[in-house]
Amino acid sequence: MPNTSASTPSSIFIAKELSWLSFNERVLQEAQDDSVPVIERLRFLGIFSSNLDEFYRVRVADVRRRLLIHQEQGGDPKAQPLMEAIQNKVLSLQAKFDDTYQSLLIELRRRNIYLISEAELSDFHGRWIKRYFKRKLLPLLVPIWVENNSQIAQRISDDVTYLVAQLRKGNQTRYALIDVPADETNRFVLLPKEKGVQGKSVILLDNVIRYCLAELFKGVIEFDEAQVFSMKLTRDAEFELSGDIDDSIVNKMSQGLKQRLVSEPVRYVYDRAMPKEMRLQLSSALGLSSVDAMIPGGRYHNFRDFIGFPNITGYKYLENPSIPSLESAQFKAHASVFDAIAERDVLLYYPYHTFGHFTEFVRQAAYDPQVTSIKLNIYRVARHSRIIAALLDAVSNGKEVTVVVELRARFDEEANIEWAKRLTDGGAKVEFGVASLKVHSKLCLITRQEGQESVRYAHIGTGNFHEKTARIYTDFSLFTQSPSITQEVSQVFDFIGRSYRRFEFNNLLVSPINSRERVLQMIDKEIEFAKRRRKAEIVIKVNNLVDKAVIERLYQASQAGVKVRMIIRGMCALAAGIKGLSENIKVISVVDRFLEHPRVMVFHNGGQRQVYLASFDLMTRNLDYRVEVGTPIIDPQLQQRIVDLLELQWKDTVKARVVDAEQTNAYVKRGNRRKIRSQIASYDYLKKLESKRS
């Protein structure tokens, strides 16, 4: 039986934190999969590590707060056993991670790629490394002395790898922390080819510093013996904003970012070979408590850098083959994006389709004489955003440009503050949304004067306006001129600017106004069909399903006989396949080269199928505490396309895992079925579709 909490005898909820760890185990499975190219497997270790960092900063931090409050005031007796279950699962995954890394080093060596330590350096490479260290690294390094340093906890940066040097001179021992400057230079140092030696060698910055430790402390401190071990501290990502009403939102966010630097630690990862006396010294200096997770790990931390591990050989078979992005035949057939959308709705599916169609949508709007205004939400955008550039060009061309910038997009706050300043300086109208709600919708609204009529063109999507992630995340984008939809998109922007007014939406699902109510109503409708012995079916694809009210209603649907199929990438608090509770619910998760990100809901609705794309997951925060938007797909052909793509995922026999109450992450059994890898099959499906329409 899974680790659960029951609100009624007939309801079971899997702890969302443990479900999230189950998802990250699926990521680790990709690193363990022999059919995945070896460098991609190494990069999956980086993704696993990056995911785990965020898990501690956000989800474990929340459990830690609940545990501390319970210890002081009572209230949540489940926090302690949950924290212990998290710790046990993480330790288990860490052991698998370490084994996988060691096996991948062997796989790399078989292909003449050597990721070496400082002890494996030849004399030739040793001399080269010392020159490299003096020229490139030494100017970046300033060790921090640990002993008698009352500011040490505040000086430690979040999620940075530190080397801890133990320096002995006679009976004296000193400890120093050395920041590995991976943000300022490449973590992987490619060594020059040595005459007569086959293969290519790479060394981590960590080991370069270890090798050159004497050079670092030369002339500063003498020592006879040195030991070096690695560590990393992860802090709580939450923060409190000032209550001073005279502060601008931007200033408040800046203060919040500074506060995060000194926020509470939630995880301390250390080299398991670190001597106990050193570990205790550091724990004391950093002010770690008994509720902080202390995780013994391997020699290297911040494996997220391995996401960018280079293919130093250039051999294509070591990486996934490239998949050229497809162009929409409908957009290609028209000189103007507006003519294409006016003909009929356009549906794109990234990264199979090029994101360039959206940037072209905004670019053409920036100089089209008939365009009068552009409105857009920003949650996350690329570092060098062509979209922002086009919006500034639109201002220069006299367009009315309004941009809603979400300053509370976790880990993108600082970047969004800068975008807000740049847009404001460029003459755009910048709004910061609703004070109590994050704006997470993916909307763009362009108004065009066509003769005597003002015509709106809208984009509603499941993913961010981010050129980089659009190449690695799967997401849907709908472009429409439909008055019933575009008029309500305009109302969403009005709601963001004037949330005190009452708005009604008959077509769009808009959180926090009607999303929860409408989703539950559509489930209830399927329940009624099932009770009348008519076909009743629900297909859902989301990143996360953890809202208890929605799960309760899905359990009721299952018990009424509704067939429920779900594709859930991440957290799933629903326990599928339990007799008497959820035997009519099946859940799978697809983890492959692209990150599955769309949110889609399909209801059979007595044969009058309803299909929705949305920006929201089925989580309480998305339904009640964010501005989110879901749109119905009206065009029957586009409805069918979405259903076909969902079916391809459901039939995946290569990368799909069963998500059940036991969270075993077993691969879907293929049986006598043909081999289907849904992401490749989706590309082939769309390629064939676009070629027919060309």
XYZ file of C-alpha atoms in Angstrom:
694
model
C 0.000 0.000 0.000
C 1.404 3.463 -0.888
C 2.218 6.167 1.637
C -1.186 7.838 1.789
C -3.413 10.092 3.760
C -7.142 9.426 3.790
C -9.806 12.113 4.196
C -12.663 9.570 3.944
C -12.636 5.771 3.970
C -13.183 5.714 0.198
C -10.438 8.192 -0.706
C -6.729 7.620 -1.052
C -4.143 10.271 -1.814
C -0.497 9.543 -2.492
C 1.785 12.115 -0.891
C 2.634 14.516 -3.711
C 6.268 14.772 -2.611
C 6.757 11.015 -2.891
C 4.948 11.018 -6.220
C 7.336 13.724 -7.430
C 10.314 11.549 -6.439
C 8.720 8.737 -8.410
C 8.672 11.037 -11.439
C 12.351 11.863 -10.980
C 13.056 8.146 -10.781
C 11.592 7.921 -14.298
C 14.135 10.532 -15.371
C 16.873 8.416 -13.806
C 15.563 5.421 -15.756
C 16.418 7.294 -18.955
C 20.016 7.574 -17.770
C 19.985 3.830 -17.122
C 18.469 2.924 -20.503
C 21.060 1.279 -22.776
C 19.046 2.247 -25.869
C 19.591 5.964 -25.137
C 22.824 7.406 -26.620
C 25.525 7.565 -23.954
C 25.969 11.348 -23.863
C 22.203 11.804 -23.622
C 22.225 9.389 -20.687
C 24.835 11.543 -18.967
C 22.686 14.606 -19.622
C 19.709 12.846 -18.034
C 21.796 12.566 -14.868
C 22.110 16.350 -15.072
C 18.338 16.708 -15.458
C 17.756 14.369 -12.506
C 20.136 16.444 -10.376
C 18.596 19.763 -11.437
C 15.126 18.427 -10.669
C 16.238 17.270 -7.232
C 17.726 20.684 -6.456
C 14.401 22.365 -7.161
C 12.540 19.653 -5.255
C 14.467 20.514 -2.105
C 14.258 24.257 -2.609
C 10.490 24.178 -3.026
C 8.763 20.982 -1.916
C 11.023 19.742 0.876
C 11.283 23.324 2.120
C 7.502 23.323 2.529
C 7.555 20.017 4.453
C 10.375 21.377 6.606
C 8.309 24.454 7.495
C 5.341 22.253 8.385
C 7.604 20.084 10.530
C 9.107 23.060 12.383
C 5.653 24.534 13.019
C 4.439 21.161 14.295
C 7.411 20.866 16.635
C 6.711 24.335 18.035
C 2.923 24.493 17.965
C 1.578 21.111 16.826
C -0.805 20.731 13.914
C 0.699 18.355 11.339
C 1.726 14.972 12.758
C 2.300 13.633 9.211
C 5.210 15.995 8.518
C 7.814 13.930 10.408
C 7.062 10.536 8.803
C 6.787 12.230 5.405
C 10.201 13.845 5.841
C 11.661 10.462 6.803
C 10.045 8.806 3.773
C 11.484 11.529 1.527
C 14.935 11.078 3.012
C 14.832 7.301 2.549
C 13.673 7.577 -1.050
C 16.309 10.195 -1.892
C 19.065 8.039 -0.409
C 17.844 5.092 -2.472
C 17.798 7.189 -5.650
C 21.203 8.650 -4.839
C 22.699 5.160 -4.647
C 21.209 4.306 -8.067
C 22.485 7.625 -9.395
C 26.043 6.933 -8.232
C 26.014 3.444 -9.753
C 24.653 4.817 -13.027
C 27.355 7.491 -13.173
C 30.110 4.942 -12.676
C 28.685 2.694 -15.393
C 28.490 5.663 -17.776
C 32.159 6.477 -17.177
C 32.935 2.963 -18.384
C 30.660 3.451 -21.405
C 32.462 6.698 -22.261
C 35.850 5.019 -22.030
C 34.693 2.352 -24.477
C 34.170 5.201 -26.911
C 37.591 6.745 -26.135
C 36.125 9.588 -24.042
C 37.870 9.899 -20.697
C 36.403 11.944 -17.841
C 39.428 11.880 -15.588
C 40.334 12.916 -12.061
C 43.388 14.905 -11.005
C 45.105 11.646 -10.007
C 44.902 10.426 -13.622
C 46.637 13.420 -15.201
C 49.769 12.651 -17.187
C 52.827 14.877 -16.765
C 51.971 16.527 -20.095
C 48.409 17.316 -19.034
C 49.534 18.261 -15.526
C 51.788 21.010 -16.893
C 49.010 22.222 -19.186
C 46.498 22.268 -16.306
C 48.786 24.413 -14.133
C 49.113 26.971 -16.923
C 45.350 26.887 -17.470
C 44.734 27.340 -13.731
C 46.968 30.397 -13.430
C 45.558 32.015 -16.555
C 41.842 31.194 -16.296
C 40.876 30.061 -12.800
C 43.108 31.671 -10.198
C 41.671 35.199 -10.706
C 38.176 33.810 -9.979
C 38.984 32.073 -6.666
C 38.747 33.610 -3.189
C 38.698 30.936 -0.437
C 36.504 31.552 2.614
C 37.973 30.569 5.991
C 35.509 28.575 8.077
C 36.761 28.791 11.659
C 35.684 31.804 13.735
C 33.654 33.102 10.789
C 30.241 34.132 12.093
C 29.140 35.147 8.599
C 29.904 31.822 6.935
C 26.240 30.729 6.642
C 25.329 34.013 4.962
C 28.322 33.841 2.622
C 27.415 30.445 1.210
C 25.553 30.711 -2.084
C 22.625 28.470 -2.837
C 23.251 25.381 -4.962
C 26.903 26.144 -5.684
C 29.487 23.395 -5.420
C 32.122 24.163 -2.813
C 35.347 22.349 -2.214
C 36.241 22.083 1.462
C 39.993 22.111 1.972
C 41.396 20.757 5.227
C 44.918 22.155 5.603
C 47.242 20.778 8.286
C 50.479 22.289 9.550
C 51.830 20.369 12.528
C 49.041 20.264 15.105
C 47.099 23.086 13.497
C 44.164 22.494 11.159
C 42.366 25.104 9.075
C 39.306 24.754 6.871
C 38.596 26.775 3.741
C 35.653 26.795 1.339
C 36.403 27.246 -2.351
C 33.599 28.161 -4.747
C 33.811 26.149 -7.987
C 33.112 28.965 -10.505
C 31.034 26.961 -12.993
C 28.824 29.994 -13.718
C 31.824 32.002 -14.900
C 33.600 29.377 -16.953
C 32.865 25.948 -18.404
C 32.637 23.163 -15.817
C 34.217 20.756 -18.320
C 37.802 21.427 -19.384
C 38.810 19.690 -22.625
C 42.437 18.635 -22.412
C 44.737 18.977 -25.446
C 45.551 15.828 -27.398
C 48.686 14.115 -26.184
C 51.018 12.655 -28.781
C 50.689 8.885 -29.082
C 47.582 8.702 -26.854
C 44.203 7.749 -28.293
C 40.925 9.320 -27.321
C 39.912 12.635 -25.810
C 40.069 13.594 -22.154
C 37.932 15.945 -20.095
C 38.486 17.081 -16.522
C 36.057 18.853 -14.219
C 36.889 22.278 -12.793
C 36.629 20.716 -9.341
C 39.589 18.480 -10.100
C 41.589 21.281 -11.683
C 41.323 23.156 -8.372
C 42.227 20.053 -6.406
C 45.315 19.554 -8.562
C 46.423 23.165 -8.149
C 45.596 23.618 -4.470
C 49.203 24.519 -3.599
C 49.152 27.285 -6.210
C 45.937 28.689 -4.733
C 47.346 29.066 -1.216
C 50.907 29.855 -2.254
C 52.228 32.835 -0.288
C 49.091 32.902 1.900
C 49.346 29.886 4.166
C 51.760 27.000 4.525
C 50.552 23.450 4.987
C 52.126 20.016 5.075
C 49.021 17.997 4.295
C 45.755 18.751 2.500
C 42.491 16.920 1.958
C 39.724 18.220 -0.287
C 36.078 17.200 -0.320
C 32.983 18.636 -1.961
C 29.719 19.958 -0.492
C 26.603 21.850 -1.538
C 23.909 23.678 0.411
C 20.328 24.073 -0.818
C 18.086 26.748 0.642
C 14.362 27.357 0.942
C 13.195 29.085 -2.260
C 10.271 30.826 -0.547
C 10.550 34.328 0.809
C 8.450 37.018 2.476
C 7.942 40.398 0.850
C 8.022 43.649 2.765
C 4.687 44.920 3.995
C 5.620 48.526 3.215
C 2.885 49.736 0.866
C 5.097 52.572 -0.387
C 7.537 50.116 -1.966
C 7.049 49.353 -5.638
C 6.491 45.717 -6.601
C 9.840 45.698 -8.367
C 11.657 46.901 -5.259
C 9.857 44.328 -3.165
C 10.898 41.566 -5.495
C 14.510 42.750 -5.410
C 14.434 42.589 -1.608
C 12.924 39.118 -1.791
C 15.739 37.922 -4.013
C 18.315 39.214 -1.544
C 16.455 37.497 1.281
C 16.599 34.175 -0.579
C 20.409 34.303 -0.399
C 20.246 34.039 3.394
C 17.089 31.921 3.661
C 16.952 28.688 5.600
C 18.978 25.644 4.448
C 16.967 22.545 3.607
C 19.649 20.175 2.296
C 23.327 19.659 2.897
C 24.992 17.300 0.425
C 28.523 16.203 1.176
C 31.120 13.804 -0.166
C 30.508 10.581 1.739
C 34.308 10.195 2.053
C 34.479 13.431 4.092
C 35.944 12.822 7.566
C 33.442 13.035 10.395
C 35.313 15.864 12.147
C 35.115 17.988 8.996
C 31.421 17.240 8.536
C 30.640 18.201 12.120
C 32.715 21.388 11.851
C 30.810 22.462 8.750
C 27.388 21.504 10.140
C 28.047 23.662 13.174
C 29.383 26.602 11.156
C 26.387 26.484 8.784
C 23.829 26.229 11.580
C 22.241 23.027 10.327
C 19.519 21.506 12.481
C 18.140 18.013 12.925
C 15.317 18.680 10.456
C 17.694 19.579 7.619
C 18.363 16.805 5.137
C 21.997 15.726 5.242
C 22.699 13.643 2.173
C 25.924 11.691 1.691
C 26.815 11.785 -1.991
C 29.621 11.164 -4.424
C 32.703 13.202 -5.188
C 30.900 15.679 -7.432
C 27.847 17.861 -6.846
C 25.804 20.180 -9.058
C 25.417 17.470 -11.627
C 22.951 19.786 -13.354
C 25.973 21.069 -15.268
C 26.017 17.666 -16.958
C 22.920 18.759 -18.901
C 25.450 20.570 -21.061
C 28.028 17.779 -21.258
C 29.754 18.284 -24.622
C 30.038 15.769 -27.430
C 33.784 16.280 -27.738
C 34.185 13.638 -30.444
C 31.584 15.021 -32.802
C 30.247 11.502 -33.451
C 26.511 11.894 -34.061
C 25.603 8.441 -32.741
C 26.542 9.579 -29.211
C 23.547 11.956 -29.155
C 19.918 11.856 -30.216
C 19.540 12.472 -33.944
C 18.234 15.924 -34.738
C 14.570 16.309 -35.674
C 14.088 19.288 -38.024
C 11.162 21.451 -36.937
C 8.164 21.375 -39.243
C 6.557 24.396 -40.838
C 2.813 24.771 -40.796
C 1.448 24.348 -44.318
C -1.344 26.762 -43.475
C 1.067 29.517 -42.475
C 3.291 28.770 -45.480
C 0.346 29.088 -47.864
C -0.281 32.722 -46.941
C 1.894 35.815 -47.188
C 0.501 37.119 -43.883
C 0.041 35.244 -40.610
C -3.262 37.089 -40.227
C -4.568 35.793 -43.548
C -3.677 32.251 -42.468
C -5.492 32.557 -39.141
C -8.481 34.272 -40.773
C -8.919 31.258 -43.079
C -9.260 28.873 -40.113
C -7.760 28.197 -36.681
C -4.127 27.050 -36.645
C -2.795 24.477 -34.166
C 0.933 23.988 -33.623
C 2.662 21.348 -31.524
C 6.180 22.219 -30.368
C 8.964 21.227 -30.762
C 7.734 19.284 -33.787
C 6.521 22.560 -35.280
C 8.845 25.534 -35.357
C 8.325 28.179 -32.682
C 9.292 30.652 -35.391
C 5.625 30.836 -36.386
C 4.795 32.530 -33.094
C 7.734 34.944 -33.248
C 6.652 35.738 -36.823
C 3.115 36.406 -35.505
C 4.496 39.090 -33.192
C 7.107 40.353 -35.679
C 4.551 40.986 -38.418
C 2.251 42.657 -35.915
C 5.101 44.995 -34.946
C 5.109 46.725 -38.345
C 1.763 45.856 -39.952
C 0.075 49.273 -40.490
C -3.327 47.742 -39.708
C -2.304 46.479 -36.256
C -3.299 48.915 -33.523
C -2.419 47.018 -30.340
C -0.565 44.018 -28.931
C -1.121 42.463 -25.517
C 0.965 39.613 -24.130
C 1.714 37.730 -20.882
C 5.291 37.057 -19.846
C 5.986 34.248 -17.389
C 9.306 32.953 -18.720
C 11.086 34.114 -21.862
C 14.469 33.345 -23.420
C 17.581 35.287 -22.415
C 17.827 36.827 -25.887
C 14.127 37.067 -26.631
C 13.118 37.956 -30.176
C 9.600 38.424 -28.849
C 10.669 41.238 -26.523
C 12.627 42.823 -29.375
C 9.539 42.695 -31.618
C 7.380 44.285 -28.907
C 9.842 47.178 -28.582
C 9.819 47.550 -32.376
C 6.026 47.697 -32.221
C 6.222 50.593 -29.771
C 8.578 52.383 -32.156
C 5.973 51.912 -34.889
C 3.285 53.560 -32.793
C 1.454 50.419 -31.664
C -0.160 50.288 -28.250
C 1.805 47.552 -26.480
C 0.734 46.143 -23.113
C 2.830 43.460 -21.439
C 1.827 41.658 -18.243
C 5.081 40.636 -16.549
C 4.849 38.035 -13.788
C 7.546 39.041 -11.325
C 6.927 35.990 -9.133
C 7.824 33.330 -11.720
C 9.975 31.167 -9.478
C 13.706 31.381 -10.287
C 12.971 33.855 -13.126
C 12.143 36.818 -10.884
C 15.387 38.667 -11.490
C 15.222 38.226 -15.259
C 11.600 39.394 -15.328
C 12.439 42.498 -13.302
C 14.984 43.405 -15.970
C 12.501 42.714 -18.776
C 9.939 44.934 -17.041
C 12.459 47.764 -16.810
C 13.543 47.343 -20.419
C 9.961 47.311 -21.707
C 9.025 50.319 -19.593
C 12.068 52.234 -20.792
C 11.133 51.294 -24.356
C 7.691 52.839 -24.016
C 5.527 49.741 -23.527
C 2.793 49.706 -20.912
C 3.888 47.181 -18.283
C 1.459 45.651 -15.807
C 2.304 43.353 -12.913
C -0.971 41.473 -12.764
C -3.109 40.755 -9.746
C -1.484 41.283 -6.348
C -2.613 37.963 -4.868
C -2.430 35.812 -8.032
C 0.398 34.707 -10.284
C -0.392 35.268 -13.957
C 0.482 31.959 -15.596
C -1.700 32.121 -18.730
C -0.048 31.963 -22.171
C -1.920 34.667 -24.043
C -1.196 37.038 -26.880
C -3.897 39.293 -28.332
C -3.386 41.395 -31.446
C -6.007 43.885 -32.615
C -6.122 44.889 -36.264
C -8.210 47.502 -38.063
C -9.662 45.805 -41.137
C -11.831 48.293 -43.033
C -14.460 49.579 -40.649
C -14.040 46.623 -38.304
C -11.677 46.039 -35.405
C -10.614 42.364 -35.578
C -8.825 40.442 -32.855
C -6.323 37.611 -33.328
C -5.446 35.515 -30.281
C -2.846 32.971 -29.260
C -3.683 30.599 -26.398
C -1.085 28.017 -25.441
C 0.052 25.467 -22.911
C 3.681 26.661 -22.765
C 5.736 29.795 -22.253
C 6.826 32.259 -24.939
C 10.366 30.943 -24.688
C 12.385 30.207 -27.815
C 14.784 27.843 -26.043
C 12.321 25.666 -24.123
C 10.096 25.486 -27.213
C 12.832 23.293 -28.728
C 12.790 20.782 -25.854
C 9.268 21.008 -24.328
C 6.186 19.634 -26.060
C 3.389 22.219 -26.047
C 0.316 23.187 -28.017
C -0.353 26.635 -29.472
C -3.745 27.692 -30.836
C -4.055 30.721 -33.115
C -7.628 31.891 -33.640
C -9.728 34.759 -34.954
C -12.935 33.310 -33.517
C -14.874 36.264 -32.005
C -16.325 34.115 -29.209
C -12.785 33.229 -28.071
C -10.876 36.436 -28.807
C -13.475 38.586 -27.087
C -13.029 36.549 -23.903
C -9.209 36.674 -24.230
C -9.613 40.456 -24.222
C -11.680 40.116 -21.042
C -8.874 38.115 -19.401
C -6.491 41.027 -19.974
C -9.160 43.354 -18.543
C -9.468 41.080 -15.500
C -5.697 41.158 -14.956
C -5.762 44.953 -15.010
C -9.042 45.377 -13.124
C -9.600 42.254 -11.038
C -12.120 44.079 -8.852
C -14.660 43.929 -11.722
C -16.908 40.932 -12.257
C -16.266 38.945 -15.427
C -18.134 36.014 -16.922
C -16.601 33.515 -19.333
C -18.856 31.219 -21.333
C -16.139 29.643 -23.493
C -12.782 29.974 -21.753
C -11.793 28.230 -18.544
C -10.278 31.006 -16.441
C -8.698 30.500 -13.034
C -9.595 31.478 -10.400
C -12.998 32.431 -11.814
C -14.475 29.245 -13.270
C -11.821 26.589 -14.026
C -12.465 24.440 -10.963
C -16.243 24.625 -11.292
C -16.236 23.838 -15.026
C -13.781 20.929 -14.771
C -15.842 19.337 -11.999
C -19.054 19.923 -13.987
C -17.609 18.157 -17.042
C -16.571 15.187 -14.893
C -20.059 15.132 -13.336
C -21.606 15.099 -16.796
C -19.623 11.963 -17.687
C -20.774 10.398 -14.411
C -24.394 11.046 -15.412
C -23.843 9.470 -18.824
C -22.326 6.391 -17.158
C -25.247 6.086 -14.758
C -27.586 6.115 -17.770
C -25.485 3.288 -19.252
C -24.204 5.469 -22.049
C -20.580 5.684 -23.146
C -18.641 7.860 -20.718
C -14.953 8.578 -21.118
C -12.370 11.130 -19.990
C -8.842 11.553 -21.312
C -6.536 13.958 -19.461
C -2.945 14.946 -20.042
C -1.270 17.214 -17.459
C 2.044 17.692 -15.732
C 0.607 17.201 -12.255
C -2.607 15.920 -10.654
C -2.720 16.656 -6.923
C -5.922 18.625 -6.251
C -7.958 16.534 -3.822
C -11.394 17.716 -4.955
C -10.622 16.783 -8.566
C -9.192 13.423 -7.499
C -12.279 12.724 -5.376
C -14.489 13.435 -8.384
C -12.393 11.183 -10.621
C -12.724 8.392 -8.044
C -16.500 8.894 -8.161
C -16.378 8.779 -11.950
C -14.495 5.487 -11.849
C -16.994 3.994 -9.416
C -19.841 5.104 -11.713
C -18.213 3.297 -14.634
C -16.558 6.214 -16.466
C -13.416 5.090 -18.310
C -10.636 7.488 -17.333
C -7.236 7.494 -19.030
C -4.565 9.940 -17.979
C -1.054 10.804 -19.141
C 0.704 12.527 -16.250
C 4.353 13.459 -16.481
C 5.025 14.437 -12.888
C 3.096 14.264 -9.631
C 0.025 12.077 -9.400
C -1.630 11.932 -5.982
C -4.383 9.710 -7.380
C -3.961 5.981 -6.791
C -5.038 4.247 -9.988
C -6.278 0.708 -10.459
C -7.578 0.024 -6.930
C -10.646 -2.217 -6.911
C -13.757 -0.470 -5.629
C -12.076 2.908 -5.843
C -10.286 3.493 -9.126
C -10.320 0.297 -11.185
C -11.598 2.255 -14.208
C -8.712 4.725 -14.052
C -5.451 4.071 -15.866
C -2.453 6.384 -15.692
C 0.780 6.365 -17.665
C 3.758 8.712 -17.796
C 5.954 9.306 -20.839
C 9.543 10.421 -20.240
C 11.704 10.747 -23.336
C 14.036 13.186 -25.095
C 11.454 16.030 -24.985
C 9.812 17.162 -21.766
C 6.061 16.527 -21.962
C 4.378 19.806 -20.986
C 0.866 20.151 -22.551
C -2.308 20.301 -20.526
C -5.221 18.717 -22.415
C -8.678 17.480 -21.414
C -11.053 15.459 -23.596
C -14.609 14.601 -22.515
C -16.769 12.227 -24.584
C -19.857 14.281 -23.660
C -22.418 11.872 -25.087
C -20.730 11.879 -28.477
C -20.476 15.696 -28.691
C -16.791 15.641 -27.850
C -15.293 18.508 -25.820
C -11.552 19.171 -26.161
C -9.670 21.769 -24.105
C -6.103 23.053 -24.098
C -5.009 24.848 -20.938
C -2.144 26.526 -19.145
C -3.104 24.914 -15.835
C -2.362 21.632 -14.132
C -4.906 20.007 -11.850
C -3.376 21.504 -8.741
C -5.016 23.713 -6.120
C -2.620 26.572 -6.835
C -3.444 26.511 -10.560
C -7.189 26.307 -10.105
C -7.567 28.783 -7.240
C -4.507 31.004 -6.881
C -3.299 31.811 -10.406
C -4.609 33.478 -13.513
C -4.793 30.542 -15.928
C -6.644 30.035 -19.185
C -8.034 26.993 -20.965
C -9.683 27.145 -24.369
C -12.116 24.854 -26.141
C -10.998 23.573 -29.527
C -13.885 24.321 -31.860
C -12.572 23.077 -35.205
C -13.446 19.322 -35.532
C -10.265 18.638 -37.529
C -8.099 20.165 -34.817
C -10.022 18.248 -32.172
C -9.266 15.025 -34.019
C -5.591 15.933 -34.372
C -5.266 16.390 -30.601
C -7.110 13.126 -29.946
C -4.860 11.300 -32.427
C -1.726 12.635 -30.727
C -3.036 11.594 -27.305
C -3.764 8.116 -28.660
C -0.197 7.827 -29.955
C 1.046 8.586 -26.459
C -1.367 6.113 -24.930
C -0.086 3.413 -27.289
C 3.579 4.086 -26.472
C 5.374 0.771 -25.895
C 8.887 2.191 -25.491
C 8.890 5.196 -23.154
C 5.596 4.898 -21.265
C 5.537 3.818 -17.620
C 2.571 2.696 -15.561
C 1.715 5.101 -12.735
C 0.016 3.003 -10.078
C -0.586 3.066 -6.341
C 2.723 1.274 -5.646
C 4.761 3.734 -7.792
C 6.885 0.957 -9.238
C 7.459 2.824 -12.536
C 7.176 -0.378 -14.556
C 7.346 0.110 -18.299
C 4.086 -0.445 -20.158
C 4.126 -4.046 -21.396
C 4.363 -4.305 -25.131
C 2.903 -7.786 -25.524
C 2.087 -8.511 -29.172
C 1.755 -4.855 -30.070
C 4.124 -3.143 -32.446
C 6.885 -0.951 -31.089
C 5.713 2.674 -30.774
C 7.837 5.495 -29.407
C 5.213 8.204 -29.175
C 7.444 11.252 -29.550
C 8.904 9.944 -32.801
C 5.459 8.744 -33.908
C 4.005 12.199 -33.182
C 6.640 13.832 -35.364
C 5.959 11.372 -38.190
C 2.200 11.948 -37.868
C 2.565 15.731 -38.084
C 5.133 15.551 -40.869
C 2.759 13.453 -42.961
C -0.121 15.799 -42.147
C 1.787 18.942 -43.152
C 3.102 17.358 -46.347
C -0.467 16.477 -47.419
C -1.607 20.044 -46.883
C 1.344 21.619 -48.727
